[in-house]
Coordinates of C-alpha atoms in Angstrom, one line a residue:
X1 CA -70.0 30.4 -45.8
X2 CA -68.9 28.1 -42.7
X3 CA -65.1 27.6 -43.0
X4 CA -65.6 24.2 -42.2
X5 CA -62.0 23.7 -43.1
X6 CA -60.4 25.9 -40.3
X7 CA -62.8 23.4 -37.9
X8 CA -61.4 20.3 -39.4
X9 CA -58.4 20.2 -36.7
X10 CA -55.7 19.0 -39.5
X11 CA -52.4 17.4 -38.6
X12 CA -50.2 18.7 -35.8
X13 CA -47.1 20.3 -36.6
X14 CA -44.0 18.2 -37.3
X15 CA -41.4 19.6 -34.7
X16 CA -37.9 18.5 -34.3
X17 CA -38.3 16.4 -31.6
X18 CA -40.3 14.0 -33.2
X19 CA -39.8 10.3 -32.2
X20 CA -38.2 8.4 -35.6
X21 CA -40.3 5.7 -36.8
X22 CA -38.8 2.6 -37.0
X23 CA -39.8 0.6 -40.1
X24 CA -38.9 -2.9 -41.0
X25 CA -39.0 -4.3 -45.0
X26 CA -40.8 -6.9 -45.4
X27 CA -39.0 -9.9 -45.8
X28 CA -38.9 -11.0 -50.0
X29 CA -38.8 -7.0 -50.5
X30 CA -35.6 -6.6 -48.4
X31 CA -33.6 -9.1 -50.2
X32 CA -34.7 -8.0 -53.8
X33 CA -33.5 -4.5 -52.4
X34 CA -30.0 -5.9 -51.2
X35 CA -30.1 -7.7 -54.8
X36 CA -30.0 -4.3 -56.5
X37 CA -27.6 -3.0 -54.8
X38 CA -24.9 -5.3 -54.5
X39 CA -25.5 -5.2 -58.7
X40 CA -25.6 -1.2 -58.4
X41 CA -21.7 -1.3 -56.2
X42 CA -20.5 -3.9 -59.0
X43 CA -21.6 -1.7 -62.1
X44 CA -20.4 1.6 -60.3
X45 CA -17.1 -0.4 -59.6
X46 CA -16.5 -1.6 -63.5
X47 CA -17.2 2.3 -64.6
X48 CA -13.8 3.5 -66.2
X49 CA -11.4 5.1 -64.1
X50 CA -11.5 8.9 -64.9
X51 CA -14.8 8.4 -66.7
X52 CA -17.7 10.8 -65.6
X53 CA -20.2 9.3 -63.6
X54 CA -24.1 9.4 -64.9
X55 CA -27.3 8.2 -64.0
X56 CA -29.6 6.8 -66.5
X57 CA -32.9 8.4 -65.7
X58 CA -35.7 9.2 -68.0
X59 CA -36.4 12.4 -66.8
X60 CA -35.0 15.4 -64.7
X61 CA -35.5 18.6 -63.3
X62 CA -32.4 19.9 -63.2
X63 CA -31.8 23.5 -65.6
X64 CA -27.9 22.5 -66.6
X65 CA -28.5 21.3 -69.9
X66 CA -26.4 18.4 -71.7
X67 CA -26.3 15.5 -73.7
X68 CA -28.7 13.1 -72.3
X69 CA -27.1 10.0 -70.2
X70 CA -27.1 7.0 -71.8
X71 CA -29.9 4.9 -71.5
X72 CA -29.6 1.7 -69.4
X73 CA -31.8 0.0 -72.6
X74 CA -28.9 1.9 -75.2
X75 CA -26.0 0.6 -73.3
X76 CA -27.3 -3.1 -73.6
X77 CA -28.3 -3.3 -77.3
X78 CA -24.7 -2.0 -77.9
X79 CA -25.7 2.0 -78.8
X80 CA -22.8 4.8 -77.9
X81 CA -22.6 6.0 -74.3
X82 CA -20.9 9.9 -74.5
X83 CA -20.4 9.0 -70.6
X84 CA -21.0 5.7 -68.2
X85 CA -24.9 5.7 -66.9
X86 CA -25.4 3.3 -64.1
X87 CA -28.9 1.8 -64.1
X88 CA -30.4 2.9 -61.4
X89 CA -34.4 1.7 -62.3
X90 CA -34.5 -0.6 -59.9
X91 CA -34.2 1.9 -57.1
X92 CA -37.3 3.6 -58.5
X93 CA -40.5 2.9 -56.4
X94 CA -41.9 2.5 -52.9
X95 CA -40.6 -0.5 -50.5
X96 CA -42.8 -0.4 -48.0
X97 CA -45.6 1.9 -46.2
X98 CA -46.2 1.7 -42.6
X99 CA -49.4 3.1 -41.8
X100 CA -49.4 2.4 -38.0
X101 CA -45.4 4.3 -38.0
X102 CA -46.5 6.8 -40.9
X103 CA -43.3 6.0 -42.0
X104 CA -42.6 4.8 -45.6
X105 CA -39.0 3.7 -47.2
X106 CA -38.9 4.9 -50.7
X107 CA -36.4 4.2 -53.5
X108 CA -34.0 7.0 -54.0
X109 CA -35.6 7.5 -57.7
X110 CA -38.8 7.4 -57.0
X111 CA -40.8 10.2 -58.6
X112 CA -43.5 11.8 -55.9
X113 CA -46.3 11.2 -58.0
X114 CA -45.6 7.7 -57.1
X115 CA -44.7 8.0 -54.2
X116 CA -47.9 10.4 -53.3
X117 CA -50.2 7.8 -55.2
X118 CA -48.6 5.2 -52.7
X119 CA -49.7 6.5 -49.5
X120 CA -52.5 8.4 -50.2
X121 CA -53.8 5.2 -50.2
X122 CA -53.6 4.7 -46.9
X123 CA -54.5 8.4 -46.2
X124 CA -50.9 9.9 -45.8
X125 CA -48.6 11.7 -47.6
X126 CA -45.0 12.9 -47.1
X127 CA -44.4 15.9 -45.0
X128 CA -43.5 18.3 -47.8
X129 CA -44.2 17.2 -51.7
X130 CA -42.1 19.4 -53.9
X131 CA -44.7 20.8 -56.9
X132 CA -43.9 18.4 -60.0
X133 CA -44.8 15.1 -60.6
X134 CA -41.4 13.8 -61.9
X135 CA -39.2 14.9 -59.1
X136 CA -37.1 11.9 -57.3
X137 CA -37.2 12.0 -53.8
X138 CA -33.1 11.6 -53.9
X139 CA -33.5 14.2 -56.0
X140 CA -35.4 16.2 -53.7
X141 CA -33.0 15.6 -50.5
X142 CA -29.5 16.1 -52.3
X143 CA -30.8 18.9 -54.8
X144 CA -33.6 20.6 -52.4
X145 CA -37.2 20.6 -52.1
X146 CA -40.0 23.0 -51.2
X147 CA -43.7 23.2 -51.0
X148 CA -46.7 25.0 -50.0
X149 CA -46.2 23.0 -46.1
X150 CA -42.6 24.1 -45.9
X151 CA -43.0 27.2 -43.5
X152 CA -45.0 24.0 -41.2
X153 CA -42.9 21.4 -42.2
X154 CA -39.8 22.6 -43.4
X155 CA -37.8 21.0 -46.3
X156 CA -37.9 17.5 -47.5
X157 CA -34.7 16.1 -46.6
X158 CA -36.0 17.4 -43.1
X159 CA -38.3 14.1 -42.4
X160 CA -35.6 11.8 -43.8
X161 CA -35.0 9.8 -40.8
X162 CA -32.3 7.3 -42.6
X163 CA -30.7 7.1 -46.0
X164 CA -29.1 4.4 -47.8
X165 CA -26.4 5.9 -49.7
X166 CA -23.9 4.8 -52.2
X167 CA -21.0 7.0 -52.1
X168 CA -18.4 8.3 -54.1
X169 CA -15.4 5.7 -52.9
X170 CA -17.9 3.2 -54.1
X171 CA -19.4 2.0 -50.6
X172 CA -23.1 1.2 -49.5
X173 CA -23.7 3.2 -46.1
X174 CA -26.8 3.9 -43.8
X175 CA -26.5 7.5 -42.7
X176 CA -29.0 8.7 -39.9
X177 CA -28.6 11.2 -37.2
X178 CA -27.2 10.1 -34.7
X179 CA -25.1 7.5 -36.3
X180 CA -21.9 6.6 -37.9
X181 CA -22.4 9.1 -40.7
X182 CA -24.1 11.5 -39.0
X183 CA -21.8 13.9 -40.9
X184 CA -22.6 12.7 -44.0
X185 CA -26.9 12.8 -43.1
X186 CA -26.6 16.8 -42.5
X187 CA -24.1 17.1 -45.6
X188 CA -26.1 15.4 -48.2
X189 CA -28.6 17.8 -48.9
X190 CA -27.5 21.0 -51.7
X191 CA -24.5 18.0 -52.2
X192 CA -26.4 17.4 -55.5
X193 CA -25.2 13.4 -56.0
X194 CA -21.6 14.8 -55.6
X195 CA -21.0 12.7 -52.8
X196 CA -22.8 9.9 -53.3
X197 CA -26.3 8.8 -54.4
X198 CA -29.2 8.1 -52.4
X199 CA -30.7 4.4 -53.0
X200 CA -33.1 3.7 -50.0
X201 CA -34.5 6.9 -47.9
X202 CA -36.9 6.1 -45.0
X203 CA -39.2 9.5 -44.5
X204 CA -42.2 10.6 -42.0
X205 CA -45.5 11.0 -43.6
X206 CA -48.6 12.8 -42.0
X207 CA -52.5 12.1 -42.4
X208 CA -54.3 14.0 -44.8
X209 CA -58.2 15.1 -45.3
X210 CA -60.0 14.3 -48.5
X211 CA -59.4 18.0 -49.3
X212 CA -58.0 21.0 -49.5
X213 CA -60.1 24.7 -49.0
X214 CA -58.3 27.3 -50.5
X215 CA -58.4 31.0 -49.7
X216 CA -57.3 33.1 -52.3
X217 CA -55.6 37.0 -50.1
X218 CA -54.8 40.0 -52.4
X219 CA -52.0 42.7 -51.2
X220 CA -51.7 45.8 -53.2
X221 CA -47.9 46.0 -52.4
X222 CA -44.7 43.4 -51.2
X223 CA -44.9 44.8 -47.9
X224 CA -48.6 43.9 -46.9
X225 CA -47.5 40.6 -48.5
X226 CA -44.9 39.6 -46.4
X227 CA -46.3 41.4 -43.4
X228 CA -49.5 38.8 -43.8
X229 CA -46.5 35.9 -43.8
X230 CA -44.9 36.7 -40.8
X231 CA -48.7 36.4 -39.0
X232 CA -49.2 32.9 -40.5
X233 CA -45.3 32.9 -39.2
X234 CA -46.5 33.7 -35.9
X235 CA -49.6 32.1 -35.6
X236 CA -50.7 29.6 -38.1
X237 CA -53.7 31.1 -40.1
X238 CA -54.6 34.2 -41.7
X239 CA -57.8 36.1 -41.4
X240 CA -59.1 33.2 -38.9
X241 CA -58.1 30.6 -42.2
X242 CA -56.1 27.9 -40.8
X243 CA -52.9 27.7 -43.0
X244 CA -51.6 23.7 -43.6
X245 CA -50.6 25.0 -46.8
X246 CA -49.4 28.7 -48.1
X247 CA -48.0 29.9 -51.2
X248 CA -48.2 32.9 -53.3
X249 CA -48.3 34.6 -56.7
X250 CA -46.8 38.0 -57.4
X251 CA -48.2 39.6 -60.9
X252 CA -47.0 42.6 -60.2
X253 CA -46.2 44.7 -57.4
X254 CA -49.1 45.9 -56.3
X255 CA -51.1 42.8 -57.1
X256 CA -49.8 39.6 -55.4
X257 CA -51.9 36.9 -53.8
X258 CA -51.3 34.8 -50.9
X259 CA -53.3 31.0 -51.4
X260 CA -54.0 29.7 -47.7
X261 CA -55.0 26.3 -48.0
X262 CA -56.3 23.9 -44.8
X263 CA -57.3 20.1 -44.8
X264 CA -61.2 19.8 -44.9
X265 CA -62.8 16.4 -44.8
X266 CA -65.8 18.2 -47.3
X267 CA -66.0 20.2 -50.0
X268 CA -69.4 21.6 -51.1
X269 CA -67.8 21.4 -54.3
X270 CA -63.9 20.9 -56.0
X271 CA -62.3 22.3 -58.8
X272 CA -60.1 20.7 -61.8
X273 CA -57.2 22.1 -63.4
X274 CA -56.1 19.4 -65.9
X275 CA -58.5 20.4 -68.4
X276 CA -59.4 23.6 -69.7
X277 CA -58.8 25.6 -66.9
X278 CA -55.6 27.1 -65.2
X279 CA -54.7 27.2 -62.0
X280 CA -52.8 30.1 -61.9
X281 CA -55.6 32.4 -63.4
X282 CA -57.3 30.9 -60.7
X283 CA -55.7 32.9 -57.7
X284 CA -57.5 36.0 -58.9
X285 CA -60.6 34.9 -58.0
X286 CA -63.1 33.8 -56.6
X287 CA -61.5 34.0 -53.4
X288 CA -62.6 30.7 -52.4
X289 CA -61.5 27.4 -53.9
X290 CA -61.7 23.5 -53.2
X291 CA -59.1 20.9 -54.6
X292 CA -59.1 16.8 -53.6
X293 CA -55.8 16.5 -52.2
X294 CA -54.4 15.1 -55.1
X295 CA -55.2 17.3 -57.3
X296 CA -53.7 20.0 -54.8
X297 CA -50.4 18.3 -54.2
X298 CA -50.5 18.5 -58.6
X299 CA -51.9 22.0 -58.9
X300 CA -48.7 23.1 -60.4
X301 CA -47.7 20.3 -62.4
X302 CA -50.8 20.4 -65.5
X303 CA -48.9 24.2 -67.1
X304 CA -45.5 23.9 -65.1
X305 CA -46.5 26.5 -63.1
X306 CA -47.2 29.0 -66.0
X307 CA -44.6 27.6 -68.4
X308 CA -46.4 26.2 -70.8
X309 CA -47.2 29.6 -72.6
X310 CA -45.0 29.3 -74.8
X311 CA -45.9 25.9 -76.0
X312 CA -49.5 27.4 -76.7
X313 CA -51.0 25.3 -74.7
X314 CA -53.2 28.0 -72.3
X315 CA -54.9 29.0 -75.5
X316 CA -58.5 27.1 -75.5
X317 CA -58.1 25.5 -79.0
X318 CA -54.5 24.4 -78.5
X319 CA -55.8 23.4 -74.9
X320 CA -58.4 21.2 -76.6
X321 CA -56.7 19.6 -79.1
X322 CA -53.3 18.5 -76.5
X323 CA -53.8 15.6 -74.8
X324 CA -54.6 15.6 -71.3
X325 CA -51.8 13.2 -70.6
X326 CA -49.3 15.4 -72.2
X327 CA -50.0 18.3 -70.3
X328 CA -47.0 17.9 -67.9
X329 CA -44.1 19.2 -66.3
X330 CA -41.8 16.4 -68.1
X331 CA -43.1 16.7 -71.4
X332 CA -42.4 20.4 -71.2
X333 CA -38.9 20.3 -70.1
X334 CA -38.5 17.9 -72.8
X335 CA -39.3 19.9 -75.4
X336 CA -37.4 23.2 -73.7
X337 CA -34.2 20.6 -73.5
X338 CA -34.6 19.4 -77.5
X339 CA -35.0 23.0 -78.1
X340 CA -31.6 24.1 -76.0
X341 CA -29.4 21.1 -78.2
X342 CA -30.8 22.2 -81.4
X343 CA -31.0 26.3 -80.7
X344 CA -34.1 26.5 -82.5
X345 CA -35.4 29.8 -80.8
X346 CA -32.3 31.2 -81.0
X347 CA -31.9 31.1 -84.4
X348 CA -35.6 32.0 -85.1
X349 CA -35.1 34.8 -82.8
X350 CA -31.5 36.3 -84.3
X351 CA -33.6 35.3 -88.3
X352 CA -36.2 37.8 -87.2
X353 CA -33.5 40.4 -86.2
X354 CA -35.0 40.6 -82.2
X355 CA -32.5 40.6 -79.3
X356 CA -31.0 37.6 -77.4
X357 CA -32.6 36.8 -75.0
X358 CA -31.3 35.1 -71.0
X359 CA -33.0 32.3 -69.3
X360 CA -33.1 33.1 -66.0
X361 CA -34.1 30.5 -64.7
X362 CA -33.9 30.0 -60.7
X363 CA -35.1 29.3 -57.0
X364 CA -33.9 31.6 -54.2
X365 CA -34.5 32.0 -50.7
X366 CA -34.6 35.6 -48.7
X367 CA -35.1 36.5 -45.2
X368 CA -38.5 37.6 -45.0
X369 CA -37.9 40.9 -43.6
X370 CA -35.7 41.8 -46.6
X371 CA -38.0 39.6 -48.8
X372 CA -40.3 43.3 -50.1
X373 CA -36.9 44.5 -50.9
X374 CA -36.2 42.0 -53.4
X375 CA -39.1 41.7 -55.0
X376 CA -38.6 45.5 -55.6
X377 CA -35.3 44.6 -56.8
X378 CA -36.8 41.8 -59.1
X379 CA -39.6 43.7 -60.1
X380 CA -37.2 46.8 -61.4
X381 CA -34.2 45.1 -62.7
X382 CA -35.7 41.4 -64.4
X383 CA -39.4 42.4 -64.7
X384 CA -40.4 38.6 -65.5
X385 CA -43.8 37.8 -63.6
X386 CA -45.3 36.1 -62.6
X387 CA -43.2 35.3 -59.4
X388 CA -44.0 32.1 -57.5
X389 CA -43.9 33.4 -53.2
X390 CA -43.6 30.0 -50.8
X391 CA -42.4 31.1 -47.3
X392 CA -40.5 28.6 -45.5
X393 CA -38.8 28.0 -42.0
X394 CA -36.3 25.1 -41.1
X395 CA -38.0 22.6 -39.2
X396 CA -34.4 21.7 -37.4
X397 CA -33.0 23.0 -34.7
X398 CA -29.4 22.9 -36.1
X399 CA -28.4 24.3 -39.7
X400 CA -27.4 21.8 -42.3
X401 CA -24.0 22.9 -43.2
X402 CA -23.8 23.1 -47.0
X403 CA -27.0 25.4 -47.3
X404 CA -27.3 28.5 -44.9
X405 CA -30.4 29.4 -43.5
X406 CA -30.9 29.8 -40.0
X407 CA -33.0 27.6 -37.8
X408 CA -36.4 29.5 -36.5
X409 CA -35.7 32.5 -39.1
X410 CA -38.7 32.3 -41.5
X411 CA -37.6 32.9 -45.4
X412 CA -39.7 33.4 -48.8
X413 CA -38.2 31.3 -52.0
X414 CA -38.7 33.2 -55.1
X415 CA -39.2 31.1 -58.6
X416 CA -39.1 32.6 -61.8
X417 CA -38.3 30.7 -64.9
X418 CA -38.2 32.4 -68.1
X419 CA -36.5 34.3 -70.3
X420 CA -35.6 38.6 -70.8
X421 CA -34.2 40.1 -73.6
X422 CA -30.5 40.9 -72.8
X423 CA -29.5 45.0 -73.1
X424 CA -27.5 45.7 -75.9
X425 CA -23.4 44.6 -75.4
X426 CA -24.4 42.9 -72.2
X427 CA -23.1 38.9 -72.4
X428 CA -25.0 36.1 -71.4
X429 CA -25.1 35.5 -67.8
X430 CA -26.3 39.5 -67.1
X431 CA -29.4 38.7 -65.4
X432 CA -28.4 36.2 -63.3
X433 CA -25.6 37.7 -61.9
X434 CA -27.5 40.7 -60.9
X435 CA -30.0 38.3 -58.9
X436 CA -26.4 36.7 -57.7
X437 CA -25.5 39.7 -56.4
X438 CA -28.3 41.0 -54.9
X439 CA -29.6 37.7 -53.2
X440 CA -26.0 37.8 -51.5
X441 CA -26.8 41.4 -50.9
X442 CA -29.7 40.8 -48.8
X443 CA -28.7 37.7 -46.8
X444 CA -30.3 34.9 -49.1
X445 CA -29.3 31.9 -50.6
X446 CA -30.2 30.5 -54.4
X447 CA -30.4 26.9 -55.4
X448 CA -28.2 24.9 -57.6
X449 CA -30.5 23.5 -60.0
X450 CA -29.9 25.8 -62.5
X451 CA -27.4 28.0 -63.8
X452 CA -24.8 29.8 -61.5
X453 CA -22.1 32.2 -62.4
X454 CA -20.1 32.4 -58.8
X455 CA -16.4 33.2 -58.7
X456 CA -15.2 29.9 -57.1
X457 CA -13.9 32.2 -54.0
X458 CA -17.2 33.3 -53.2
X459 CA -19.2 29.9 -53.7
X460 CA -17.6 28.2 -51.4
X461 CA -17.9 31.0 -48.9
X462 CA -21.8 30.8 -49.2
X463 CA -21.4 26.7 -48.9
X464 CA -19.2 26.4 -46.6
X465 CA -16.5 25.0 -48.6
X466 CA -14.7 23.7 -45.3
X467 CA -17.1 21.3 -44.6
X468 CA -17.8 20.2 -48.2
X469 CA -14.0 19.3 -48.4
X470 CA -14.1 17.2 -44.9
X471 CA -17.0 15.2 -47.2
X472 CA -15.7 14.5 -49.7
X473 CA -12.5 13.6 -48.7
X474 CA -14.0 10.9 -46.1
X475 CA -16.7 9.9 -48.8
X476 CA -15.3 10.4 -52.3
X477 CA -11.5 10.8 -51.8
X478 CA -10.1 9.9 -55.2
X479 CA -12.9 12.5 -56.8
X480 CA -14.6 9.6 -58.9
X481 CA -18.0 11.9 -58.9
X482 CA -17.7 15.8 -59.8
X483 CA -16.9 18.5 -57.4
X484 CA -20.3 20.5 -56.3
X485 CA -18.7 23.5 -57.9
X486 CA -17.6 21.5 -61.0
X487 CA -20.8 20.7 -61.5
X488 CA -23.1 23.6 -60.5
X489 CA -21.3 26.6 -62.2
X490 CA -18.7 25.1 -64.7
X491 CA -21.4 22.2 -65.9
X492 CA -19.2 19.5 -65.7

């Protein structure tokens, strides 16, 4: 078959010296904005002193499980509050979309499946679109992001070219580059709202083609796998397949599959995966695959990767009977987090007399060349597949100081969510400090999202504690919003 994808030319890679787009609000739409958040500083100012600081957000991502934070309806008709949530919905969809600057500013809680919906009108889409639906943009520069265009275009809060950000001592600021709070624009992201929160981001987009051609590359061990990354590294494609996008799936060690996807502007025919079939059964064939771009960007979202197993939703009678607009990330971290307040599989579990088990439940990022290692590691000492593979590089020229990886130095982010049966006498925590160790072991990094167990001593050696504490004194100096280590390893 022609690969009339790799002929399609595609969008030039984003490099660092990009010109920012300049893009001005229109005129009603900038003073609605200013509206909010003069009302955002004077509800963050009445909080309580000493009172923990919430959003009110109908969804999350995050793997730190809690109470939920009291709705913004709850709080008016006069229902408890366990902690203060400032109403932040009005900070929650696009501003504007400049085509001619592919340029869009975005409100800090927008999700990306309306903010993907929003300029894939106008044929565009931002530079990297993290892999589930309800994901906030804010969230996605403060907490993190990857995607399939990451080892192209780097991480998300790399094509943030301004953010409006209200900070911990309670002020409105614009932080960019080059400007006034230029420290504070390369210490946001990994800061995880502990500095402040984002209410206004202005990002780069790129054009897109009408689809995406997927090629579907089997290794029979780690090593041919990551050897086959640092060529698309090197060179941009694979096998002559032009690579826009690349991710991978590891089912076990000596069968893992790298998906090289390029922009086509035809497909001689696509496939969907919000009905009965799967994506991730997909990857093992047919090689060869077609997606509209929309349902690419989503591919993920429809089974949460492969999480919805356990809800028995990938079996074809359940499948059928499940709605179609229930079959979502959201609605399955719902239920996971109704589960984690109530214990129900716990206590089913110990009824039945089976062995606790540990969520392990994490992101992390290795060098590539010690990348086979791990997955060795993984493979031997967790044994959870599959294993989600997306290789990244920095897209800056300069590190950003409160998450080290190294400009030009390609990485591969392993995911793996899901649950092992802990050894007997082992506590809670076993697995993950293992992966801890090891991912420290071989140069990497992990993301916050989820559970950590560091000794305070060595988490702020791996993020630079130094220059967190420069941050937050200048930005939150009375501590009104929890520490990053308060609130990514003691929960608070």
């Amino acid at each position: 078959m022609t690969d009339t994808a790799v002929d399609g030319g595609g969008p030039e890679p984003a490099g660092p010296g990009t010109v920012e787009p300049v893009v001005q609000l229109p005129p009603a739409v900038a003073a609605q904005h200013q509206a909010a958040v003069a009302a955002l500083r004077a509800s963050y100012a009445a909080l309580p002193p000493g009172a923990p600081v919430r959003l009110a957000k109908r969804t999350s991502n995050l793997f730190r499980f809690r109470d939920p934070a009291p709705s913004a309806v709850g709080r008016r008709s006069g229902g408890p509050a366990a902690a203060p949530g400032l109403d932040v919905s009005a900070f929650a969809s696009v501003l504007h979309v400049d085509p001619g600057a592919r340029a869009a500013v975005v409100g800090g809680m927008t999700t990306y499946e309306d903010l993907a919906d929003a300029t894939l009108r106008h044929g565009l889409m931002p530079l990297v679109v993290p892999q589930l639906k309800t994901i906030t943009l804010g969230g996605a520069v403060t907490g993190l992001g990857i995607e399939s265009t990451s080892l192209r275009n780097g991480l998300p809060h790399e094509s943030v070219t301004a953010m409006e950000i209200l900070t911990g001592d309670g002020r409105v600021v614009t932080a960019t580059a080059d400007g006034q709070h230029a420290d504070l624009f390369r210490g946001f992201p990994n800061s995880y709202g502990t500095l402040g929160y984002a209410v206004s981001l202005t990002i780069e987009l790129e054009p897109v083609a009408p689809f995406v051609h997927l090629r579907h590359f089997a290794f029979a061990s780690p090593e041919a796998c990551m050897e086959a990354i640092g060529e698309i590294a090197a060179t941009g494609s694979l096998n002559g397949h032009r690579a826009d996008f690349v991710d991978g799936t590891a089912f076990a060690l000596d069968e893992i599959y790298l998906t090289v996807g390029a922009y086509s502007d035809v497909a001689p025919w696509h496939s969907d995966y919000t009905g009965q079939h799967i994506y991730y059964q997909s990857v093992r064939g047919p090689r060869e695959d077609f997606l509209t771009i929309r349902d690419y960007l989503w591919r993920w979202d429809t089974d949460w990767f492969w999480c919805s197993r356990p809800f028995g939703v990938q079996n074809p009678v359940v499948r059928r009977l499940w709605p179609r607009r229930y079959r979502r990330s959201d609605v399955y971290r719902a239920l996971v987090a109704f589960d984690r307040r109530h214990q129900l599989y716990d206590t089913l579990n110990a009824n039945r007399g089976r062995p606790a088990r540990e969520a392990v439940i994490q992101d992390v990022e290795i060098p590539l060349d010690r990348s086979a290692e791990f997955l060795r590691f993984f493979s031997a000492n967790i044994g959870m597949s599959p294993v989600w593979l997306c290789p990244l590089r920095l897209r800056s020229d300069s590190a950003w100081p409160l998450y080290p990886l190294k400009p030009e130095a390609a990485y591969v982010n392993f995911g793996f969510w899901g649950t092992v049966p802990l050894p007997p006498g082992r506590p809670d925590g076993y697995h993950n400090r293992l992966v801890e160790a090891e991912v420290a072991a071989l140069g990497g990094s992990k993301g916050l999202y989820s559970t950590s167990f560091y000794s305070e001593e060595d988490f702020w050696a791996t993020y630079n504690g130094p220059a967190y504490d420069r941050l937050k004194h200048d930005y939150d100096a009375d501590g009104k919003l929890a520490g990053l280590y308060d609130k990514c390893v003691r929960g608070r």
